[in-house]
PDB file of C-alpha atoms in Angstrom:
ATOM      1  CA  MET R   1       5.800 -14.796  11.746  1.00  0.00           C
ATOM      2  CA  ASN R   2       5.656 -13.587   8.154  1.00  0.00           C
ATOM      3  CA  TYR R   3       5.177  -9.904   7.320  1.00  0.00           C
ATOM      4  CA  ILE R   4       3.711  -7.978   4.394  1.00  0.00           C
ATOM      5  CA  ASP R   5       3.413  -4.401   3.100  1.00  0.00           C
ATOM      6  CA  LEU R   6       0.201  -3.326   1.368  1.00  0.00           C
ATOM      7  CA  HIS R   7       1.134   0.257   0.399  1.00  0.00           C
ATOM      8  CA  VAL R   8       4.211   0.497  -1.820  1.00  0.00           C
ATOM      9  CA  HIS R   9       5.296   2.840  -4.621  1.00  0.00           C
ATOM     10  CA  SER R  10       7.729   2.368  -7.496  1.00  0.00           C
ATOM     11  CA  ASN R  11       9.058   4.720 -10.142  1.00  0.00           C
ATOM     12  CA  ALA R  12       5.923   4.024 -12.161  1.00  0.00           C
ATOM     13  CA  SER R  13       4.650   6.939 -10.079  1.00  0.00           C
ATOM     14  CA  ASP R  14       6.640   8.806  -7.421  1.00  0.00           C
ATOM     15  CA  GLY R  15       8.910   6.142  -5.946  1.00  0.00           C
ATOM     16  CA  THR R  16      12.580   5.915  -6.858  1.00  0.00           C
ATOM     17  CA  LEU R  17      12.984   2.155  -7.321  1.00  0.00           C
ATOM     18  CA  SER R  18      11.769   0.273 -10.367  1.00  0.00           C
ATOM     19  CA  PRO R  19       9.076  -2.358  -9.818  1.00  0.00           C
ATOM     20  CA  THR R  20      11.755  -5.041 -10.162  1.00  0.00           C
ATOM     21  CA  GLU R  21      13.981  -3.325  -7.602  1.00  0.00           C
ATOM     22  CA  VAL R  22      11.050  -3.023  -5.187  1.00  0.00           C
ATOM     23  CA  VAL R  23      10.432  -6.764  -5.481  1.00  0.00           C
ATOM     24  CA  GLU R  24      14.134  -7.550  -5.038  1.00  0.00           C
ATOM     25  CA  LEU R  25      14.178  -5.439  -1.882  1.00  0.00           C
ATOM     26  CA  ALA R  26      11.024  -7.134  -0.583  1.00  0.00           C
ATOM     27  CA  ALA R  27      12.594 -10.549  -1.186  1.00  0.00           C
ATOM     28  CA  SER R  28      15.786  -9.515   0.624  1.00  0.00           C
ATOM     29  CA  LEU R  29      13.638  -8.501   3.617  1.00  0.00           C
ATOM     30  CA  SER R  30      11.794 -11.853   3.523  1.00  0.00           C
ATOM     31  CA  LEU R  31       8.407 -10.188   3.087  1.00  0.00           C
ATOM     32  CA  SER R  32       5.785 -12.687   1.961  1.00  0.00           C
ATOM     33  CA  ALA R  33       3.597 -10.178   0.081  1.00  0.00           C
ATOM     34  CA  ILE R  34       3.564  -6.582  -1.088  1.00  0.00           C
ATOM     35  CA  ALA R  35       0.889  -4.533  -2.842  1.00  0.00           C
ATOM     36  CA  LEU R  36       2.214  -2.241  -5.542  1.00  0.00           C
ATOM     37  CA  THR R  37      -0.035   0.825  -5.254  1.00  0.00           C
ATOM     38  CA  ASP R  38       1.336   3.506  -7.549  1.00  0.00           C
ATOM     39  CA  HIS R  39      -0.633   6.720  -8.004  1.00  0.00           C
ATOM     40  CA  ASP R  40      -3.360   6.453 -10.649  1.00  0.00           C
ATOM     41  CA  THR R  41      -1.534   3.776 -12.626  1.00  0.00           C
ATOM     42  CA  LEU R  42      -1.260   0.008 -12.989  1.00  0.00           C
ATOM     43  CA  SER R  43       1.761   0.206 -15.255  1.00  0.00           C
ATOM     44  CA  GLY R  44       4.342  -1.285 -12.881  1.00  0.00           C
ATOM     45  CA  ILE R  45       2.400  -4.347 -11.826  1.00  0.00           C
ATOM     46  CA  GLU R  46       3.222  -6.698 -14.696  1.00  0.00           C
ATOM     47  CA  GLU R  47       6.951  -6.084 -14.214  1.00  0.00           C
ATOM     48  CA  ALA R  48       6.682  -6.533 -10.441  1.00  0.00           C
ATOM     49  CA  GLN R  49       4.768  -9.789 -10.723  1.00  0.00           C
ATOM     50  CA  ALA R  50       7.250 -11.139 -13.261  1.00  0.00           C
ATOM     51  CA  ALA R  51      10.117 -10.250 -10.918  1.00  0.00           C
ATOM     52  CA  ALA R  52       8.334 -11.976  -8.037  1.00  0.00           C
ATOM     53  CA  LEU R  53       8.133 -15.204 -10.037  1.00  0.00           C
ATOM     54  CA  VAL R  54      11.906 -15.074 -10.457  1.00  0.00           C
ATOM     55  CA  MET R  55      12.664 -14.102  -6.858  1.00  0.00           C
ATOM     56  CA  SER R  56      10.233 -16.499  -5.168  1.00  0.00           C
ATOM     57  CA  SER R  57      11.142 -19.946  -4.010  1.00  0.00           C
ATOM     58  CA  SER R  58       9.201 -22.687  -2.275  1.00  0.00           C
ATOM     59  CA  ALA R  59      10.989 -21.741   0.936  1.00  0.00           C
ATOM     60  CA  ASN R  60      10.452 -17.995   0.510  1.00  0.00           C
ATOM     61  CA  PRO R  61       7.427 -17.255  -1.705  1.00  0.00           C
ATOM     62  CA  LEU R  62       6.733 -13.610  -2.518  1.00  0.00           C
ATOM     63  CA  ARG R  63       3.369 -12.420  -3.753  1.00  0.00           C
ATOM     64  CA  VAL R  64       2.704  -9.115  -5.541  1.00  0.00           C
ATOM     65  CA  ILE R  65      -0.870  -7.922  -5.059  1.00  0.00           C
ATOM     66  CA  PRO R  66      -1.985  -5.622  -7.899  1.00  0.00           C
ATOM     67  CA  GLY R  67      -3.126  -2.248  -6.635  1.00  0.00           C
ATOM     68  CA  ALA R  68      -3.311   1.496  -7.198  1.00  0.00           C
ATOM     69  CA  GLU R  69      -3.640   4.599  -5.043  1.00  0.00           C
ATOM     70  CA  ILE R  70      -6.450   6.730  -6.430  1.00  0.00           C
ATOM     71  CA  SER R  71      -6.941  10.382  -5.496  1.00  0.00           C
ATOM     72  CA  VAL R  72     -10.512  11.501  -4.823  1.00  0.00           C
ATOM     73  CA  ALA R  73     -12.069  14.824  -3.874  1.00  0.00           C
ATOM     74  CA  TYR R  74     -13.736  15.156  -0.491  1.00  0.00           C
ATOM     75  CA  ASN R  75     -14.595  18.546   1.043  1.00  0.00           C
ATOM     76  CA  ASN R  76     -12.056  20.231  -1.256  1.00  0.00           C
ATOM     77  CA  ARG R  77      -9.285  17.929  -0.058  1.00  0.00           C
ATOM     78  CA  ASP R  78      -7.213  15.289  -1.790  1.00  0.00           C
ATOM     79  CA  VAL R  79      -8.093  11.965  -0.144  1.00  0.00           C
ATOM     80  CA  HIS R  80      -6.546   8.662  -1.214  1.00  0.00           C
ATOM     81  CA  VAL R  81      -8.307   5.349  -1.766  1.00  0.00           C
ATOM     82  CA  LEU R  82      -6.245   2.214  -2.300  1.00  0.00           C
ATOM     83  CA  GLY R  83      -7.514  -0.401  -4.704  1.00  0.00           C
ATOM     84  CA  LEU R  84      -6.178  -3.867  -3.822  1.00  0.00           C
ATOM     85  CA  PHE R  85      -6.478  -7.186  -5.713  1.00  0.00           C
ATOM     86  CA  LEU R  86      -7.323  -5.326  -8.914  1.00  0.00           C
ATOM     87  CA  ASP R  87      -7.915  -6.868 -12.325  1.00  0.00           C
ATOM     88  CA  THR R  88      -5.272  -4.925 -14.239  1.00  0.00           C
ATOM     89  CA  GLU R  89      -7.037  -5.600 -17.547  1.00  0.00           C
ATOM     90  CA  ASN R  90     -10.373  -4.110 -16.487  1.00  0.00           C
ATOM     91  CA  SER R  91     -11.185  -1.611 -19.234  1.00  0.00           C
ATOM     92  CA  LEU R  92     -13.319   0.726 -17.088  1.00  0.00           C
ATOM     93  CA  LEU R  93     -10.595   1.141 -14.476  1.00  0.00           C
ATOM     94  CA  LYS R  94      -7.836   1.496 -17.077  1.00  0.00           C
ATOM     95  CA  GLU R  95      -9.788   4.203 -18.897  1.00  0.00           C
ATOM     96  CA  ALA R  96     -10.523   6.091 -15.678  1.00  0.00           C
ATOM     97  CA  LEU R  97      -6.878   5.987 -14.604  1.00  0.00           C
ATOM     98  CA  HIS R  98      -5.772   7.137 -18.056  1.00  0.00           C
ATOM     99  CA  THR R  99      -8.147  10.099 -17.790  1.00  0.00           C
ATOM    100  CA  ALA R 100      -6.803  10.856 -14.299  1.00  0.00           C
ATOM    101  CA  ILE R 101      -3.266  10.958 -15.685  1.00  0.00           C
ATOM    102  CA  LEU R 102      -4.332  13.329 -18.477  1.00  0.00           C
ATOM    103  CA  LYS R 103      -5.866  15.618 -15.858  1.00  0.00           C
ATOM    104  CA  ARG R 104      -2.661  15.413 -13.845  1.00  0.00           C
ATOM    105  CA  ASP R 105      -0.775  16.490 -16.969  1.00  0.00           C
ATOM    106  CA  GLU R 106      -3.046  19.504 -17.418  1.00  0.00           C
ATOM    107  CA  ARG R 107      -2.579  20.474 -13.792  1.00  0.00           C
ATOM    108  CA  ASN R 108       1.191  20.004 -14.022  1.00  0.00           C
ATOM    109  CA  GLU R 109       1.375  22.360 -17.002  1.00  0.00           C
ATOM    110  CA  LYS R 110      -0.428  25.035 -14.976  1.00  0.00           C
ATOM    111  CA  MET R 111       1.759  24.479 -11.919  1.00  0.00           C
ATOM    112  CA  THR R 112       4.996  24.694 -13.868  1.00  0.00           C
ATOM    113  CA  ALA R 113       3.785  27.960 -15.390  1.00  0.00           C
ATOM    114  CA  ASN R 114       3.059  29.287 -11.898  1.00  0.00           C
ATOM    115  CA  LEU R 115       6.484  28.227 -10.664  1.00  0.00           C
ATOM    116  CA  ARG R 116       8.203  29.882 -13.628  1.00  0.00           C
ATOM    117  CA  SER R 117       6.540  33.135 -12.547  1.00  0.00           C
ATOM    118  CA  ALA R 118       8.371  32.646  -9.221  1.00  0.00           C
ATOM    119  CA  GLY R 119      11.708  32.415 -11.016  1.00  0.00           C
ATOM    120  CA  ILE R 120      12.017  28.626 -11.172  1.00  0.00           C
ATOM    121  CA  ASP R 121      13.159  27.277 -14.537  1.00  0.00           C
ATOM    122  CA  ILE R 122      10.852  24.268 -14.735  1.00  0.00           C
ATOM    123  CA  THR R 123       8.679  22.709 -17.438  1.00  0.00           C
ATOM    124  CA  VAL R 124       6.810  19.432 -17.753  1.00  0.00           C
ATOM    125  CA  GLU R 125       9.230  18.470 -20.516  1.00  0.00           C
ATOM    126  CA  LYS R 126      12.201  18.927 -18.166  1.00  0.00           C
ATOM    127  CA  LEU R 127      10.500  16.846 -15.498  1.00  0.00           C
ATOM    128  CA  LYS R 128       9.753  14.068 -17.976  1.00  0.00           C
ATOM    129  CA  ALA R 129      13.324  14.149 -19.265  1.00  0.00           C
ATOM    130  CA  SER R 130      14.565  13.054 -15.862  1.00  0.00           C
ATOM    131  CA  GLU R 131      11.601  10.905 -14.764  1.00  0.00           C
ATOM    132  CA  GLY R 132      10.771   9.013 -17.956  1.00  0.00           C
ATOM    133  CA  GLU R 133       7.287   7.499 -18.115  1.00  0.00           C
ATOM    134  CA  ALA R 134       6.499   7.948 -14.413  1.00  0.00           C
ATOM    135  CA  VAL R 135       3.202   9.533 -13.423  1.00  0.00           C
ATOM    136  CA  LEU R 136       4.367  13.002 -12.395  1.00  0.00           C
ATOM    137  CA  THR R 137       3.392  14.085  -8.893  1.00  0.00           C
ATOM    138  CA  ARG R 138       4.380  16.941  -6.617  1.00  0.00           C
ATOM    139  CA  ALA R 139       7.162  14.705  -5.281  1.00  0.00           C
ATOM    140  CA  HIS R 140       8.835  14.994  -8.688  1.00  0.00           C
ATOM    141  CA  PHE R 141       8.498  18.790  -8.564  1.00  0.00           C
ATOM    142  CA  ALA R 142      10.152  18.806  -5.146  1.00  0.00           C
ATOM    143  CA  LYS R 143      12.949  16.509  -6.317  1.00  0.00           C
ATOM    144  CA  TYR R 144      13.620  18.814  -9.276  1.00  0.00           C
ATOM    145  CA  MET R 145      13.778  21.881  -7.019  1.00  0.00           C
ATOM    146  CA  VAL R 146      16.308  20.223  -4.731  1.00  0.00           C
ATOM    147  CA  GLU R 147      18.441  18.933  -7.609  1.00  0.00           C
ATOM    148  CA  HIS R 148      18.490  22.404  -9.209  1.00  0.00           C
ATOM    149  CA  ARG R 149      19.114  24.124  -5.869  1.00  0.00           C
ATOM    150  CA  TYR R 150      15.939  26.144  -5.675  1.00  0.00           C
ATOM    151  CA  THR R 151      15.327  24.556  -2.278  1.00  0.00           C
ATOM    152  CA  LYS R 152      17.566  22.646   0.102  1.00  0.00           C
ATOM    153  CA  THR R 153      15.056  19.904   0.935  1.00  0.00           C
ATOM    154  CA  THR R 154      11.851  18.415  -0.421  1.00  0.00           C
ATOM    155  CA  LYS R 155      10.100  19.632   2.727  1.00  0.00           C
ATOM    156  CA  GLU R 156      11.144  23.189   1.922  1.00  0.00           C
ATOM    157  CA  ALA R 157       9.833  22.742  -1.623  1.00  0.00           C
ATOM    158  CA  PHE R 158       6.436  21.673  -0.314  1.00  0.00           C
ATOM    159  CA  ASP R 159       6.347  24.329   2.383  1.00  0.00           C
ATOM    160  CA  LYS R 160       7.202  27.190   0.024  1.00  0.00           C
ATOM    161  CA  TYR R 161       5.764  26.143  -3.324  1.00  0.00           C
ATOM    162  CA  LEU R 162       3.768  22.912  -3.447  1.00  0.00           C
ATOM    163  CA  ASN R 163       1.350  22.725  -0.532  1.00  0.00           C
ATOM    164  CA  ASP R 164      -2.316  23.384  -1.198  1.00  0.00           C
ATOM    165  CA  SER R 165      -2.224  26.844   0.412  1.00  0.00           C
ATOM    166  CA  SER R 166       0.646  28.021  -1.796  1.00  0.00           C
ATOM    167  CA  PRO R 167      -0.160  30.654  -4.455  1.00  0.00           C
ATOM    168  CA  TYR R 168       1.581  28.398  -6.989  1.00  0.00           C
ATOM    169  CA  TYR R 169      -0.553  25.336  -6.235  1.00  0.00           C
ATOM    170  CA  VAL R 170      -3.182  24.197  -8.732  1.00  0.00           C
ATOM    171  CA  PRO R 171      -5.919  21.796  -7.556  1.00  0.00           C
ATOM    172  CA  ARG R 172      -6.659  18.712  -9.604  1.00  0.00           C
ATOM    173  CA  ASP R 173      -9.953  17.576 -11.043  1.00  0.00           C
ATOM    174  CA  TYR R 174     -10.468  14.425  -9.015  1.00  0.00           C
ATOM    175  CA  LEU R 175     -12.782  11.443  -9.166  1.00  0.00           C
ATOM    176  CA  SER R 176     -15.550  11.399  -6.596  1.00  0.00           C
ATOM    177  CA  PRO R 177     -15.154   8.882  -3.744  1.00  0.00           C
ATOM    178  CA  GLU R 178     -18.279   7.060  -4.904  1.00  0.00           C
ATOM    179  CA  LYS R 179     -16.941   6.710  -8.457  1.00  0.00           C
ATOM    180  CA  ALA R 180     -13.499   5.545  -7.346  1.00  0.00           C
ATOM    181  CA  ILE R 181     -14.932   2.896  -5.019  1.00  0.00           C
ATOM    182  CA  SER R 182     -17.293   1.720  -7.756  1.00  0.00           C
ATOM    183  CA  LEU R 183     -14.439   1.426 -10.270  1.00  0.00           C
ATOM    184  CA  ILE R 184     -12.346  -0.570  -7.807  1.00  0.00           C
ATOM    185  CA  HIS R 185     -15.257  -2.952  -7.224  1.00  0.00           C
ATOM    186  CA  GLN R 186     -15.889  -3.303 -10.957  1.00  0.00           C
ATOM    187  CA  ALA R 187     -12.233  -4.292 -11.309  1.00  0.00           C
ATOM    188  CA  GLY R 188     -12.770  -7.027  -8.711  1.00  0.00           C
ATOM    189  CA  GLY R 189     -10.852  -5.259  -5.981  1.00  0.00           C
ATOM    190  CA  LEU R 190     -11.171  -3.976  -2.441  1.00  0.00           C
ATOM    191  CA  ALA R 191     -11.446  -0.248  -1.743  1.00  0.00           C
ATOM    192  CA  VAL R 192      -9.398   0.880   1.264  1.00  0.00           C
ATOM    193  CA  LEU R 193      -9.116   4.341   2.813  1.00  0.00           C
ATOM    194  CA  ALA R 194      -5.409   5.144   2.946  1.00  0.00           C
ATOM    195  CA  HIS R 195      -3.727   6.797   5.972  1.00  0.00           C
ATOM    196  CA  PRO R 196      -6.956   8.268   7.403  1.00  0.00           C
ATOM    197  CA  LEU R 197      -5.235  10.378  10.071  1.00  0.00           C
ATOM    198  CA  LEU R 198      -3.054  12.273   7.575  1.00  0.00           C
ATOM    199  CA  TYR R 199      -5.996  14.378   6.411  1.00  0.00           C
ATOM    200  CA  LYS R 200      -5.925  16.345   9.687  1.00  0.00           C
ATOM    201  CA  TYR R 201      -9.641  16.029  10.347  1.00  0.00           C
ATOM    202  CA  ASN R 202     -10.872  16.024  13.903  1.00  0.00           C
ATOM    203  CA  LEU R 203     -12.516  12.776  15.015  1.00  0.00           C
ATOM    204  CA  GLU R 204     -16.032  13.991  14.266  1.00  0.00           C
ATOM    205  CA  GLN R 205     -15.075  15.063  10.739  1.00  0.00           C
ATOM    206  CA  LEU R 206     -13.200  11.814  10.178  1.00  0.00           C
ATOM    207  CA  ASP R 207     -16.216   9.857  11.371  1.00  0.00           C
ATOM    208  CA  GLU R 208     -18.422  11.700   8.873  1.00  0.00           C
ATOM    209  CA  MET R 209     -16.030  10.929   6.010  1.00  0.00           C
ATOM    210  CA  ILE R 210     -15.641   7.247   6.859  1.00  0.00           C
ATOM    211  CA  ALA R 211     -19.406   6.843   7.314  1.00  0.00           C
ATOM    212  CA  LEU R 212     -20.031   8.348   3.880  1.00  0.00           C
ATOM    213  CA  PHE R 213     -17.340   6.223   2.200  1.00  0.00           C
ATOM    214  CA  ALA R 214     -18.789   3.141   3.910  1.00  0.00           C
ATOM    215  CA  GLU R 215     -22.182   3.956   2.379  1.00  0.00           C
ATOM    216  CA  TYR R 216     -20.448   3.947  -1.007  1.00  0.00           C
ATOM    217  CA  GLY R 217     -19.062   0.466  -0.295  1.00  0.00           C
ATOM    218  CA  LEU R 218     -15.661   1.095   1.310  1.00  0.00           C
ATOM    219  CA  ASP R 219     -14.167  -2.270   2.290  1.00  0.00           C
ATOM    220  CA  GLY R 220     -11.197  -1.448   4.459  1.00  0.00           C
ATOM    221  CA  ILE R 221      -9.097   1.113   6.258  1.00  0.00           C
ATOM    222  CA  GLU R 222      -5.328   1.432   6.654  1.00  0.00           C
ATOM    223  CA  ALA R 223      -4.858   1.122  10.408  1.00  0.00           C
ATOM    224  CA  ILE R 224      -1.194   0.068  10.523  1.00  0.00           C
ATOM    225  CA  TYR R 225       0.862   2.878   9.008  1.00  0.00           C
ATOM    226  CA  SER R 226       4.342   4.385   9.157  1.00  0.00           C
ATOM    227  CA  MET R 227       3.260   7.772  10.510  1.00  0.00           C
ATOM    228  CA  ASN R 228       1.141   6.420  13.367  1.00  0.00           C
ATOM    229  CA  THR R 229       2.048   7.517  16.870  1.00  0.00           C
ATOM    230  CA  GLY R 230       0.557   6.956  20.289  1.00  0.00           C
ATOM    231  CA  PHE R 231      -3.012   5.671  20.095  1.00  0.00           C
ATOM    232  CA  ASP R 232      -3.424   6.273  16.335  1.00  0.00           C
ATOM    233  CA  GLU R 233      -3.773   2.631  15.370  1.00  0.00           C
ATOM    234  CA  GLY R 234      -6.364   2.039  18.078  1.00  0.00           C
ATOM    235  CA  ILE R 235      -8.394   5.036  16.894  1.00  0.00           C
ATOM    236  CA  VAL R 236      -8.478   3.724  13.335  1.00  0.00           C
ATOM    237  CA  ARG R 237      -9.301   0.203  14.477  1.00  0.00           C
ATOM    238  CA  ARG R 238     -12.333   1.551  16.345  1.00  0.00           C
ATOM    239  CA  PHE R 239     -13.567   3.183  13.155  1.00  0.00           C
ATOM    240  CA  ALA R 240     -13.046  -0.145  11.375  1.00  0.00           C
ATOM    241  CA  GLY R 241     -15.212  -1.913  13.928  1.00  0.00           C
ATOM    242  CA  ARG R 242     -17.892   0.785  13.805  1.00  0.00           C
ATOM    243  CA  TYR R 243     -18.272   0.565  10.021  1.00  0.00           C
ATOM    244  CA  ASN R 244     -17.451  -3.131   9.441  1.00  0.00           C
ATOM    245  CA  LEU R 245     -14.199  -2.414   7.611  1.00  0.00           C
ATOM    246  CA  VAL R 246     -11.272  -4.798   7.248  1.00  0.00           C
ATOM    247  CA  ILE R 247      -7.842  -3.716   8.467  1.00  0.00           C
ATOM    248  CA  THR R 248      -4.875  -3.176   6.170  1.00  0.00           C
ATOM    249  CA  GLY R 249      -1.378  -1.902   6.786  1.00  0.00           C
ATOM    250  CA  GLY R 250       1.352  -0.328   4.697  1.00  0.00           C
ATOM    251  CA  SER R 251       4.574   1.604   4.919  1.00  0.00           C
ATOM    252  CA  ASP R 252       3.854   4.027   2.040  1.00  0.00           C
ATOM    253  CA  PHE R 253       7.362   3.266   0.788  1.00  0.00           C
ATOM    254  CA  HIS R 254       8.724   5.644  -1.881  1.00  0.00           C
ATOM    255  CA  GLY R 255      12.442   4.856  -1.846  1.00  0.00           C
ATOM    256  CA  ASN R 256      14.665   7.919  -1.621  1.00  0.00           C
ATOM    257  CA  ASN R 257      11.697  10.257  -2.042  1.00  0.00           C
ATOM    258  CA  LYS R 258      10.742   9.323   1.534  1.00  0.00           C
ATOM    259  CA  PRO R 259      14.141   8.254   2.870  1.00  0.00           C
ATOM    260  CA  ASP R 260      12.936   7.861   6.457  1.00  0.00           C
ATOM    261  CA  ILE R 261      10.364   5.209   5.478  1.00  0.00           C
ATOM    262  CA  ALA R 262      11.668   1.692   4.828  1.00  0.00           C
ATOM    263  CA  LEU R 263       9.865  -1.041   2.943  1.00  0.00           C
ATOM    264  CA  GLY R 264       8.043  -3.303   5.360  1.00  0.00           C
ATOM    265  CA  SER R 265       9.196  -1.560   8.537  1.00  0.00           C
ATOM    266  CA  GLY R 266       8.285   2.091   7.958  1.00  0.00           C
ATOM    267  CA  LYS R 267      10.197   4.239  10.433  1.00  0.00           C
ATOM    268  CA  GLY R 268      11.701   1.141  11.986  1.00  0.00           C
ATOM    269  CA  ASN R 269       8.994  -0.473  14.094  1.00  0.00           C
ATOM    270  CA  LEU R 270       6.203  -1.175  11.608  1.00  0.00           C
ATOM    271  CA  GLN R 271       5.049  -4.796  11.537  1.00  0.00           C
ATOM    272  CA  ILE R 272       2.188  -5.846   9.275  1.00  0.00           C
ATOM    273  CA  PRO R 273       1.362  -9.518   9.827  1.00  0.00           C
ATOM    274  CA  GLU R 274       0.587 -11.801   6.893  1.00  0.00           C
ATOM    275  CA  ALA R 275      -2.528 -12.835   8.814  1.00  0.00           C
ATOM    276  CA  LEU R 276      -4.208  -9.626   7.615  1.00  0.00           C
ATOM    277  CA  LEU R 277      -4.555 -11.160   4.154  1.00  0.00           C
ATOM    278  CA  GLU R 278      -7.134 -13.768   5.177  1.00  0.00           C
ATOM    279  CA  PRO R 279      -9.896 -11.326   6.213  1.00  0.00           C
ATOM    280  CA  LEU R 280      -9.164  -9.262   3.103  1.00  0.00           C
ATOM    281  CA  GLU R 281      -9.583 -12.269   0.866  1.00  0.00           C
ATOM    282  CA  ASN R 282     -12.706 -13.345   2.772  1.00  0.00           C
ATOM    283  CA  ARG R 283     -14.147  -9.875   2.141  1.00  0.00           C
ATOM    284  CA  LEU R 284     -13.527 -10.357  -1.571  1.00  0.00           C
ATOM    285  CA  LYS R 285     -15.350 -13.689  -1.521  1.00  0.00           C
ATOM    286  CA  THR R 286     -18.369 -12.520   0.458  1.00  0.00           C
ATOM    287  CA  ARG R 287     -18.954  -9.035  -0.920  1.00  0.00           C
ATOM    288  CA  PRO R 288     -22.121  -8.861  -3.066  1.00  0.00           C
ATOM    289  CA  LEU R 289     -21.425  -8.518  -6.786  1.00  0.00           C
TER     290      LEU R 289
END
């Protein structure tokens, strides 16, 4: 059986491997497809797809599905919607993602100022000096704090400084779920709710969110995921059936920024069958324009 991974990050956002290195790793693991889903950016996709052409062979083809992970605001929380099979040249989506990055930059300036008041010598310029053109996220803040010995681990950095209840945290100005789903559709893609159980809603609250997103045109839900335990996958699959959503699966690979999560296999036992692609592609074909 062939396996895939539909939730993957590179150093175009907060992963540690370049798009080419991600593809090389996927090829070495004999994955048949990955979706590059960096935060609020499409910038790594062209490189990844070019690398896949080089790495693929007739015996071991490797497909890179163009995607992005878009943050939206729901009930004052940061919720993530994956766009899959995106037209990377769609001007409306590109403009919206560019605006999202500008808003991230504004938020990052405020957060670095807050952290300096806590005695941490950090600026956006210093972050960019080490991270290049990557879309800066809180993962980069945490990495900086560990490297400069303000915290021992990234978890400590989030617990003390970066979580949304911290006095140093600054909320972002997010897209609405309706707008994000509409943009994904206008770019020819599928809109998928990422890791639905990570938002810590009870089942009634989660049901309300998924029902609302489905009204906006949500296509799928990430049921197979690295952090699932126990009956988690079954719970998400029941929501998929209730709201006519297709199933996706992904590791949420970030390289060394999430060292316990491996590409394709998550925490070691993740298996996402290639057969998931057919219902996704059928959804693309049958969804009203």
